[in-house]
PDB file of C-alpha atoms and ligand atoms in Angstrom:
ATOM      1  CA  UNK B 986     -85.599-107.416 240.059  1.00 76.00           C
ATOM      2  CA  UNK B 987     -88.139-108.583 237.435  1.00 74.00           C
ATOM      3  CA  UNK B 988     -86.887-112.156 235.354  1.00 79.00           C
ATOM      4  CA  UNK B 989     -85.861-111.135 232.463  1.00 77.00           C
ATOM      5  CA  UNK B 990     -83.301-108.576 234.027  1.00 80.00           C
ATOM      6  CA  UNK B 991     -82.160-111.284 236.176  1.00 79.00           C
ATOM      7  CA  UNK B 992     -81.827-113.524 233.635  1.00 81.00           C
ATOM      8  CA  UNK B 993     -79.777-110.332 231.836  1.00 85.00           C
ATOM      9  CA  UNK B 994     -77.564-110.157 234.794  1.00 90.00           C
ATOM     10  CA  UNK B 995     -76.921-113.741 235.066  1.00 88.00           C
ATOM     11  CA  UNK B 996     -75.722-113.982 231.696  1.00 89.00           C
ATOM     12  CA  UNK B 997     -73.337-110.888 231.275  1.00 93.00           C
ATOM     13  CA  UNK B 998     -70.117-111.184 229.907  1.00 95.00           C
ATOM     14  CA  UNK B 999     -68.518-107.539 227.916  1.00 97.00           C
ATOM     15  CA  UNK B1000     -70.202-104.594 229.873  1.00 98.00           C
ATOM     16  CA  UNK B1001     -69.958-102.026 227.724  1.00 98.00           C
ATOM     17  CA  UNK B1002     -68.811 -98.492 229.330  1.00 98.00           C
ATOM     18  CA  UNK B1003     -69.819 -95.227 227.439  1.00 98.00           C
ATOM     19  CA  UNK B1004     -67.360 -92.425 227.270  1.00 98.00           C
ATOM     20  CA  UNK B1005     -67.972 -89.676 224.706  1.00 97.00           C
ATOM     21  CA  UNK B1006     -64.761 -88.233 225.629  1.00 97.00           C
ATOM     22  CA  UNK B1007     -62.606 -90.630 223.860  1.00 97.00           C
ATOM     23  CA  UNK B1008     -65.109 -92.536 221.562  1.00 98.00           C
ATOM     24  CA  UNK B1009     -64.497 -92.470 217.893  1.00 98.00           C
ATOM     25  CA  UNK B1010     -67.323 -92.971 216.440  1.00 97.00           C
ATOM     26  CA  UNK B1011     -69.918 -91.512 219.029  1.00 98.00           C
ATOM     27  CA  UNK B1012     -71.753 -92.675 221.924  1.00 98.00           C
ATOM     28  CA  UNK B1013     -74.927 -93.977 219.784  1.00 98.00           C
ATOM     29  CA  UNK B1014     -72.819 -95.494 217.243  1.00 98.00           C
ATOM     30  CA  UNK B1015     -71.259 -97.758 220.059  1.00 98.00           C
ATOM     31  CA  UNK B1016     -73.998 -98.247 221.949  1.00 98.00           C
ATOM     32  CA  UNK B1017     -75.424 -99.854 218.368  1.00 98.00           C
ATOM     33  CA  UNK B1018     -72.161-101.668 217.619  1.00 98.00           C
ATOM     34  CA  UNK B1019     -71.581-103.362 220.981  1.00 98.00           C
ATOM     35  CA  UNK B1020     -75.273-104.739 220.958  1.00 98.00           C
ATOM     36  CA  UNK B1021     -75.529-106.049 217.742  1.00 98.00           C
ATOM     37  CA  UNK B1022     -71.986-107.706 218.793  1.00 98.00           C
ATOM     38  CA  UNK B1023     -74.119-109.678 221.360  1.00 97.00           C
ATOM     39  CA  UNK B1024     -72.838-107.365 224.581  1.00 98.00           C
ATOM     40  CA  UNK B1025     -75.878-107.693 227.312  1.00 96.00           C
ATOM     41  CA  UNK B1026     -75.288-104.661 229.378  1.00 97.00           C
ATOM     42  CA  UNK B1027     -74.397-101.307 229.031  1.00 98.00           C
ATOM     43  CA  UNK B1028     -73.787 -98.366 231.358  1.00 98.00           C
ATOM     44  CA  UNK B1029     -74.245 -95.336 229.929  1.00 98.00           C
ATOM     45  CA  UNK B1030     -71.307 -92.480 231.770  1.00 98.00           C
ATOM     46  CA  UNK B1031     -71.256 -88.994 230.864  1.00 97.00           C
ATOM     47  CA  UNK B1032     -69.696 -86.459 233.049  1.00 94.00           C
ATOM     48  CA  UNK B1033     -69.866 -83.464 230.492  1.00 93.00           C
ATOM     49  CA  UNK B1034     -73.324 -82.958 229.312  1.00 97.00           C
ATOM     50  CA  UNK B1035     -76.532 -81.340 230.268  1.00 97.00           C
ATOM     51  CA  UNK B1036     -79.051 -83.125 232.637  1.00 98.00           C
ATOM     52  CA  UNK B1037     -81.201 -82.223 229.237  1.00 98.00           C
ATOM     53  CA  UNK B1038     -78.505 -83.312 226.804  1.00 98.00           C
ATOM     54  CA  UNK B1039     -78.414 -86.683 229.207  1.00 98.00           C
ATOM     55  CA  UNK B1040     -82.017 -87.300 229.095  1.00 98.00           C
ATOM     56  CA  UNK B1041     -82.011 -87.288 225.567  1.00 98.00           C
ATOM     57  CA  UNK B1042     -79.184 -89.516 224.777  1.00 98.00           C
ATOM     58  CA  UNK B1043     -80.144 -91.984 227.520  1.00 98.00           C
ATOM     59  CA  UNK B1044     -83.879 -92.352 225.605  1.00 98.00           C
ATOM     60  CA  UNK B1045     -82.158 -93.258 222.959  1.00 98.00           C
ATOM     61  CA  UNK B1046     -79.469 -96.034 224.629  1.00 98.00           C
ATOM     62  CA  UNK B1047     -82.560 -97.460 226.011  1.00 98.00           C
ATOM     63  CA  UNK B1048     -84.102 -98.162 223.208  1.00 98.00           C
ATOM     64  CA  UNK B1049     -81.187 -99.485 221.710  1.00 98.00           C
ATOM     65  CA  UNK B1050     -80.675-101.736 224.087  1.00 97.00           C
ATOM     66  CA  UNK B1051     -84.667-102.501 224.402  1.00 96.00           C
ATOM     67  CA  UNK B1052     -85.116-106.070 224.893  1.00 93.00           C
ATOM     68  CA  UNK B1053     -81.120-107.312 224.240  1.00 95.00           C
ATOM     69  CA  UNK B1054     -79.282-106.002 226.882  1.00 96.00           C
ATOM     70  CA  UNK B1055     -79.494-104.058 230.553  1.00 97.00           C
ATOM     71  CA  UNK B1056     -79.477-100.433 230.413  1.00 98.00           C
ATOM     72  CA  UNK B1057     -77.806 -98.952 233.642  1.00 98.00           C
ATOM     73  CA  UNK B1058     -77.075 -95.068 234.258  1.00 98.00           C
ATOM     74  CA  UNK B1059     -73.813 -94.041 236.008  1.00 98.00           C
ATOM     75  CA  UNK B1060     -73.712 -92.353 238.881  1.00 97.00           C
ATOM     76  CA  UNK B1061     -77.187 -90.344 237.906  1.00 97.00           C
ATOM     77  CA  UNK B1062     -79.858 -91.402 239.618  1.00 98.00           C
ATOM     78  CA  UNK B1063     -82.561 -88.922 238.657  1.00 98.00           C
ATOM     79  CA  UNK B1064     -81.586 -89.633 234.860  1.00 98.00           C
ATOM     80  CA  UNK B1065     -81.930 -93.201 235.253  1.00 98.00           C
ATOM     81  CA  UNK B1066     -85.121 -92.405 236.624  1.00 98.00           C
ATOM     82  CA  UNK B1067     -86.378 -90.298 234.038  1.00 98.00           C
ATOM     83  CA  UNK B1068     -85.746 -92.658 231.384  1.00 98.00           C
ATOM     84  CA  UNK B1069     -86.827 -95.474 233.336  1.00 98.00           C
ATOM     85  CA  UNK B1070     -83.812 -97.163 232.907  1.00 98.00           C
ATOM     86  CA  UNK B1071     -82.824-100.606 234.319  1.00 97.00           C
ATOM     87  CA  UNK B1072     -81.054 -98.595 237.293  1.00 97.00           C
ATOM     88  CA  UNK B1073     -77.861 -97.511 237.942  1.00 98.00           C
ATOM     89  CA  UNK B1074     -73.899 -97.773 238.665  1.00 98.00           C
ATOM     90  CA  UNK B1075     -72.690 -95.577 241.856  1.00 98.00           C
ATOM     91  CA  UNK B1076     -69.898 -95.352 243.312  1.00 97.00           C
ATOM     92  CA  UNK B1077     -68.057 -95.438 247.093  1.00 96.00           C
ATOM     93  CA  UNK B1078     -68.459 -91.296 247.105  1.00 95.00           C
ATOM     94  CA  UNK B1079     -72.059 -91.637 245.380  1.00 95.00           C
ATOM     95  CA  UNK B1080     -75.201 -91.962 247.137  1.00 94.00           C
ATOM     96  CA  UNK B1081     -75.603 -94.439 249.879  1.00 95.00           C
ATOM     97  CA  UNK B1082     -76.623 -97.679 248.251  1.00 96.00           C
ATOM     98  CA  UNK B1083     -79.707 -97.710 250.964  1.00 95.00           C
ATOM     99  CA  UNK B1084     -80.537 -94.574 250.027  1.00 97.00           C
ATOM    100  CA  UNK B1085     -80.669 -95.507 246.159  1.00 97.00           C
ATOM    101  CA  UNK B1086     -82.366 -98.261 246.756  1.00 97.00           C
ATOM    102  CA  UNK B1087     -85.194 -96.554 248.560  1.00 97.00           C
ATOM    103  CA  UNK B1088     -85.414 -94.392 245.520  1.00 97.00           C
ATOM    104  CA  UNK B1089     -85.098 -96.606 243.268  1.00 97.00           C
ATOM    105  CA  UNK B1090     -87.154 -99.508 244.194  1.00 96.00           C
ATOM    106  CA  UNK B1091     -86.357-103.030 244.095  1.00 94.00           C
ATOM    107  CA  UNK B1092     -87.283-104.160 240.661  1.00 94.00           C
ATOM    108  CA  UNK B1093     -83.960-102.042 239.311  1.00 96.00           C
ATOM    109  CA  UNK B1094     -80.432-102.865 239.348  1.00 97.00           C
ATOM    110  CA  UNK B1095     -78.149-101.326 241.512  1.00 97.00           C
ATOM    111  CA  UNK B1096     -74.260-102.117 240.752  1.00 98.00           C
ATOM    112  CA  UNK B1097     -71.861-100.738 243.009  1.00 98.00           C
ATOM    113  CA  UNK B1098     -68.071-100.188 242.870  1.00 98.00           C
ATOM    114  CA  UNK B1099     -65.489-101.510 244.934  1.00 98.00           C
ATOM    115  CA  UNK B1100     -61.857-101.837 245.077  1.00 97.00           C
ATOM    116  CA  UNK B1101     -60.896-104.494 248.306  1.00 97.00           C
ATOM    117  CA  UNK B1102     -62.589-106.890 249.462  1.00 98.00           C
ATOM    118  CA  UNK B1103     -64.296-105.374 252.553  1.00 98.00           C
ATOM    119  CA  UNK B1104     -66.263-102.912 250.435  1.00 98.00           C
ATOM    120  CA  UNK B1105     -67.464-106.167 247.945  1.00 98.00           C
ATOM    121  CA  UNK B1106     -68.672-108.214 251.628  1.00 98.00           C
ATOM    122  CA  UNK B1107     -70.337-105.034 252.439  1.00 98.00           C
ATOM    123  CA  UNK B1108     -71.967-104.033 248.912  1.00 98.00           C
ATOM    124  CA  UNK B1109     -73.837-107.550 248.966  1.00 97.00           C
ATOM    125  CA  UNK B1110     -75.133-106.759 252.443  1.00 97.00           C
ATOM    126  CA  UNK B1111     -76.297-103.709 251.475  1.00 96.00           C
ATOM    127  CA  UNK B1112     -78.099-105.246 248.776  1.00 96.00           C
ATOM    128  CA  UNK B1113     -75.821-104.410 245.372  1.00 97.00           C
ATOM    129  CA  UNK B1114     -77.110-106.331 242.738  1.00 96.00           C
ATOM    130  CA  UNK B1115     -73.926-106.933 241.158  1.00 97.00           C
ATOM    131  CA  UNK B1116     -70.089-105.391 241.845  1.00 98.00           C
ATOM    132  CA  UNK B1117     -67.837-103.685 239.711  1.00 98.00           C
ATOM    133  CA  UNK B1118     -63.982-104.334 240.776  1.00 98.00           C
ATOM    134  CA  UNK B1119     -61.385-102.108 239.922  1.00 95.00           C
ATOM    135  CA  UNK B1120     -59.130-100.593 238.629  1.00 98.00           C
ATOM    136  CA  UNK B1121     -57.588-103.924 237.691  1.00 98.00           C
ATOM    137  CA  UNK B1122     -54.520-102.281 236.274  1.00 98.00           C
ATOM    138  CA  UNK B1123     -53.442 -98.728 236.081  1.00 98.00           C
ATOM    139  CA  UNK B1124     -55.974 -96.678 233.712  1.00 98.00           C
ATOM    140  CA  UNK B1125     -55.637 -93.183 232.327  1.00 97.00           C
ATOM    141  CA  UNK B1126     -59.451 -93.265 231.355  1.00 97.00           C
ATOM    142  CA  UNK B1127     -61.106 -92.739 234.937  1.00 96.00           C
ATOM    143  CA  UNK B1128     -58.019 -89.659 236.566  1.00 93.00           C
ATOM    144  CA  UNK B1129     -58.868 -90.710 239.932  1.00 93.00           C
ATOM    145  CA  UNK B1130     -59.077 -94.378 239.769  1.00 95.00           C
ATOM    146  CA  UNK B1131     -56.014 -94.736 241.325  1.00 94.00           C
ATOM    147  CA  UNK B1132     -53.110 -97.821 241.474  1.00 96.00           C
ATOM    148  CA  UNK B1133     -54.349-101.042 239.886  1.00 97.00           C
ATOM    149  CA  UNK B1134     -55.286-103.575 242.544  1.00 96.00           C
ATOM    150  CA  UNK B1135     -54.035-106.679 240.203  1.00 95.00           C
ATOM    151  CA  UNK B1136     -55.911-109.530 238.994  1.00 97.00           C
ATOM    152  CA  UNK B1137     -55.090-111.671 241.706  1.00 95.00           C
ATOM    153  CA  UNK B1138     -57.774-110.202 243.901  1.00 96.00           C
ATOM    154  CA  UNK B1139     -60.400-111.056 241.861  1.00 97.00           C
ATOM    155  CA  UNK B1140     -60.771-114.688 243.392  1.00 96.00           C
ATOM    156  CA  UNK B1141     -60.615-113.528 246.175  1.00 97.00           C
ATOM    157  CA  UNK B1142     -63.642-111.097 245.748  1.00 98.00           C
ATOM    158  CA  UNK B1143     -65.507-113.995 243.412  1.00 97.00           C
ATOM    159  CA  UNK B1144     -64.763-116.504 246.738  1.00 97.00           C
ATOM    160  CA  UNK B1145     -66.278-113.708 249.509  1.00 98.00           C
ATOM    161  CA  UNK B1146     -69.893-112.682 247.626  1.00 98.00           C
ATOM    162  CA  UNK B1147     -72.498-114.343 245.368  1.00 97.00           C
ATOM    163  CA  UNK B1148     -73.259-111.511 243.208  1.00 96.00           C
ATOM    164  CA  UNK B1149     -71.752-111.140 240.105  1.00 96.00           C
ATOM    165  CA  UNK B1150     -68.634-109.243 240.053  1.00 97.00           C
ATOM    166  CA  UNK B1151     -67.447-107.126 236.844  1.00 98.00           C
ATOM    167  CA  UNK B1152     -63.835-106.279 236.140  1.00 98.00           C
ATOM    168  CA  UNK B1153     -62.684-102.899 235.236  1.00 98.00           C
ATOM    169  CA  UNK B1154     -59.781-100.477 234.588  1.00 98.00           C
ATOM    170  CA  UNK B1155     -56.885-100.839 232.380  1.00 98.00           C
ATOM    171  CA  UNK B1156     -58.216-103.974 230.442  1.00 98.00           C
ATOM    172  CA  UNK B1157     -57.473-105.229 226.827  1.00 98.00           C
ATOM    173  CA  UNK B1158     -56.802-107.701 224.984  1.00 96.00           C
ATOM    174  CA  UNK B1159     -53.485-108.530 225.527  1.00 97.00           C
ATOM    175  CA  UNK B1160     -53.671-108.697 229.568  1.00 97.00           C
ATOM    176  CA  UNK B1161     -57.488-110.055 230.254  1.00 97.00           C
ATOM    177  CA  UNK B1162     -56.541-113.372 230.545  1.00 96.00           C
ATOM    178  CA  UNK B1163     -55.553-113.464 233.992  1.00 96.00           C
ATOM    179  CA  UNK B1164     -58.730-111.359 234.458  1.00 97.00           C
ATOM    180  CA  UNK B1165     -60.881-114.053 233.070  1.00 96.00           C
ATOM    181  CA  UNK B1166     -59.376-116.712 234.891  1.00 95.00           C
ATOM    182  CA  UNK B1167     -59.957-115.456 237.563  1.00 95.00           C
ATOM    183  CA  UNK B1168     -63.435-115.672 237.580  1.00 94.00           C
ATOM    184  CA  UNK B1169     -64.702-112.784 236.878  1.00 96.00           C
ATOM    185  CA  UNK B1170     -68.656-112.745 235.462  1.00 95.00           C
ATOM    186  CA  UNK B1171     -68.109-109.640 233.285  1.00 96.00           C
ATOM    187  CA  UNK B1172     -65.325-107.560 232.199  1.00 97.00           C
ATOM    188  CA  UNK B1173     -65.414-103.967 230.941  1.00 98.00           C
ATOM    189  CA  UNK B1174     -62.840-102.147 228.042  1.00 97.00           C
ATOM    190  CA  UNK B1175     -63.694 -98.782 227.741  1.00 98.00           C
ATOM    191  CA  UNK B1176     -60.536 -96.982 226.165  1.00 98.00           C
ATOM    192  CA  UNK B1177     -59.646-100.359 224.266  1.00 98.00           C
ATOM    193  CA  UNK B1178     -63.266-100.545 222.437  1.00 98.00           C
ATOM    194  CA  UNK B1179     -64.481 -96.571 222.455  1.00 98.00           C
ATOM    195  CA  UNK B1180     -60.869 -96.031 220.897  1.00 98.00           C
ATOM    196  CA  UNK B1181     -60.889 -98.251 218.114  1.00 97.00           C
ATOM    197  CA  UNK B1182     -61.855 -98.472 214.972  1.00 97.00           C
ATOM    198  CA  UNK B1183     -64.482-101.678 214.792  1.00 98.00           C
ATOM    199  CA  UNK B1184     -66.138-101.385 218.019  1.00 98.00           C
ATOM    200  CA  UNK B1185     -68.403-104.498 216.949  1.00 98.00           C
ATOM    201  CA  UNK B1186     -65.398-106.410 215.940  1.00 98.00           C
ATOM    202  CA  UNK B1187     -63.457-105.655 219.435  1.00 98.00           C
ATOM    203  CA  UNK B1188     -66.703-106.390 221.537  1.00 98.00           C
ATOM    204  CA  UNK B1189     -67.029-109.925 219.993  1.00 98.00           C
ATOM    205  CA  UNK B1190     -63.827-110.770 220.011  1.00 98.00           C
ATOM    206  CA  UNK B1191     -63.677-109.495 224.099  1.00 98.00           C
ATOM    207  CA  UNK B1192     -66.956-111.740 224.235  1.00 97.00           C
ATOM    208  CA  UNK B1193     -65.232-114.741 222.805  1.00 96.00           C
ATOM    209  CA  UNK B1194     -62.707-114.480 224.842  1.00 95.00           C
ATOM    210  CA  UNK B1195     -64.608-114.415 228.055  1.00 94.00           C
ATOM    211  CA  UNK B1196     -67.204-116.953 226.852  1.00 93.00           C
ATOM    212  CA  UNK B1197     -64.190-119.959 225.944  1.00 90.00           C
ATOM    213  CA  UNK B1198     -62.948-119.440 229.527  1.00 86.00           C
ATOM    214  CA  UNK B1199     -66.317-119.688 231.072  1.00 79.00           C
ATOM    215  CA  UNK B1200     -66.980-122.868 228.884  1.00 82.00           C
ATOM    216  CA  UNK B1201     -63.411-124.311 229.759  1.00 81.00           C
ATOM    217  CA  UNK B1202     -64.433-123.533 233.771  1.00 72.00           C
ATOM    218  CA  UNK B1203     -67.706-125.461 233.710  1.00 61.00           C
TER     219      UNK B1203
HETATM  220  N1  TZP Z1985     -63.741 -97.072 236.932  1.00 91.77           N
HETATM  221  C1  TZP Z1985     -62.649 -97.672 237.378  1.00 91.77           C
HETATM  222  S1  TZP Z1985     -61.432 -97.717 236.214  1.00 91.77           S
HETATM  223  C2  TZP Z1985     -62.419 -96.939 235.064  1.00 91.77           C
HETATM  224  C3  TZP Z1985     -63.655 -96.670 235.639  1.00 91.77           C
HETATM  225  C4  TZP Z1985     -64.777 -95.973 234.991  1.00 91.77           C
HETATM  226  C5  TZP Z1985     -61.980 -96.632 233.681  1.00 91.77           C
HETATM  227  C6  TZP Z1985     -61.789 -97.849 232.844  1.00 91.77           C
HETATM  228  O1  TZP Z1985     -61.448 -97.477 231.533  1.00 91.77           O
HETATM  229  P1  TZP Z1985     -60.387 -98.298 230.647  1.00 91.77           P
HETATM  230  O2  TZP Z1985     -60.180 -97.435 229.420  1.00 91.77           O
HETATM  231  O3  TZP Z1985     -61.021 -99.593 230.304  1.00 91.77           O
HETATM  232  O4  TZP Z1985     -59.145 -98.437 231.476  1.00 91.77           O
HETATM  233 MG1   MG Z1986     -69.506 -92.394 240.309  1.00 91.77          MG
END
């Protein structure tokens, strides 16, 4: 990974999530919002468009994001590729994070997602570059995330690896607090940002949030 992406990753806090299906103002629009907020990474995840309609779109992310924040592709490897995108979220089902990685190279990112403890040891050997951890709590955004695994795992994962390790699934405003504490580097929102009505507003005040715990830790 080249410096300034690791400096990226060391410094994440809101991951922004894209999801076109339930976003109100448009997958550009909070792409645009949730950097100018100050958000530092962004995964773009489409499941209904065109490999064509994808390409395009994803151009356009990345430059949004061009020098502010990590640009990561979900699941779609050949996209990320494309676009020459930072790299990529997969998943347990998705290609074999080897695999990826020999595609890839080693100058992109590669997060991976996991949802016990075994599969975070494992994702670090097999050289993730950061974890996502989920779902925290029950989600109706992702249909097959299934049961929340509860924030009280998350120390456990943060205590096992030394990668960074992003929270996800059911989060808001109201319950993150137990996911901050504990000790997560990153937490994403999708439905709780994409769904409302200032997503600027709600990624700064998710970033606040995170960054006064992290502050209060040290
Ligand atoms: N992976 C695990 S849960 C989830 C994904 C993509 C959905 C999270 O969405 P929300 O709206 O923040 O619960
Ligand atoms: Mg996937």
């Amino acid at each position: 990974m080249d410096e300034q992406k690791r400096f990226l990753l060391d410094e994440i806090d809101f991951y922004l999530v894209t999801d076109s299906d339930l976003s109100k103002q448009g997958t550009l629009s909070d792409v645009e919002k949730a950097v100018a907020a100050g958000c530092k990474i962004v995964q773009y995840r489409e499941k209904k468009k065109s490999t064509k309609e994808m390409v395009v779109e994803a151009f356009q992310i990345k430059s949004i994001c061009a020098g502010k924040a990590i640009f990561l592709v979900n699941d779609r490897i050949d996209v990320a590729l494309a676009v020459d995108a930072d790299g990529v979220h997969i998943g347990q089902d998705d290609m074999p994070i080897n695999t990826a990685r020999q595609i890839l190279g080693k100058s992109k990112i590669i997060g991976l997602s996991t949802h016990e403890v075994e599969q975070a040891i494992d994702a670090e050997k097999n050289g993730a570059d950061y974890i996502g951890l989920g779902p925290i709590f029950n989600t109706s955004t992702k249909k097959d995330a299934g049961d929340g695994i509860g924030p009280h795992l998350i120390k456990e994962v943060k205590d096992a690896i030394n990668i960074p390790v992003v929270a996800i699934g059911g989060i808001n405003k109201d319950n993150c607090m137990p996911v901050i504490e504990g000790g997560v580097d990153s937490l994403v929102a999708i439905s709780a940002v994409v769904c409302s009505d200032d997503v600027e507003k709600e990624t700064k005040d998710f970033i606040e949030l995170i960054l006064e715990s992290k502050s209060a830790q040290i």
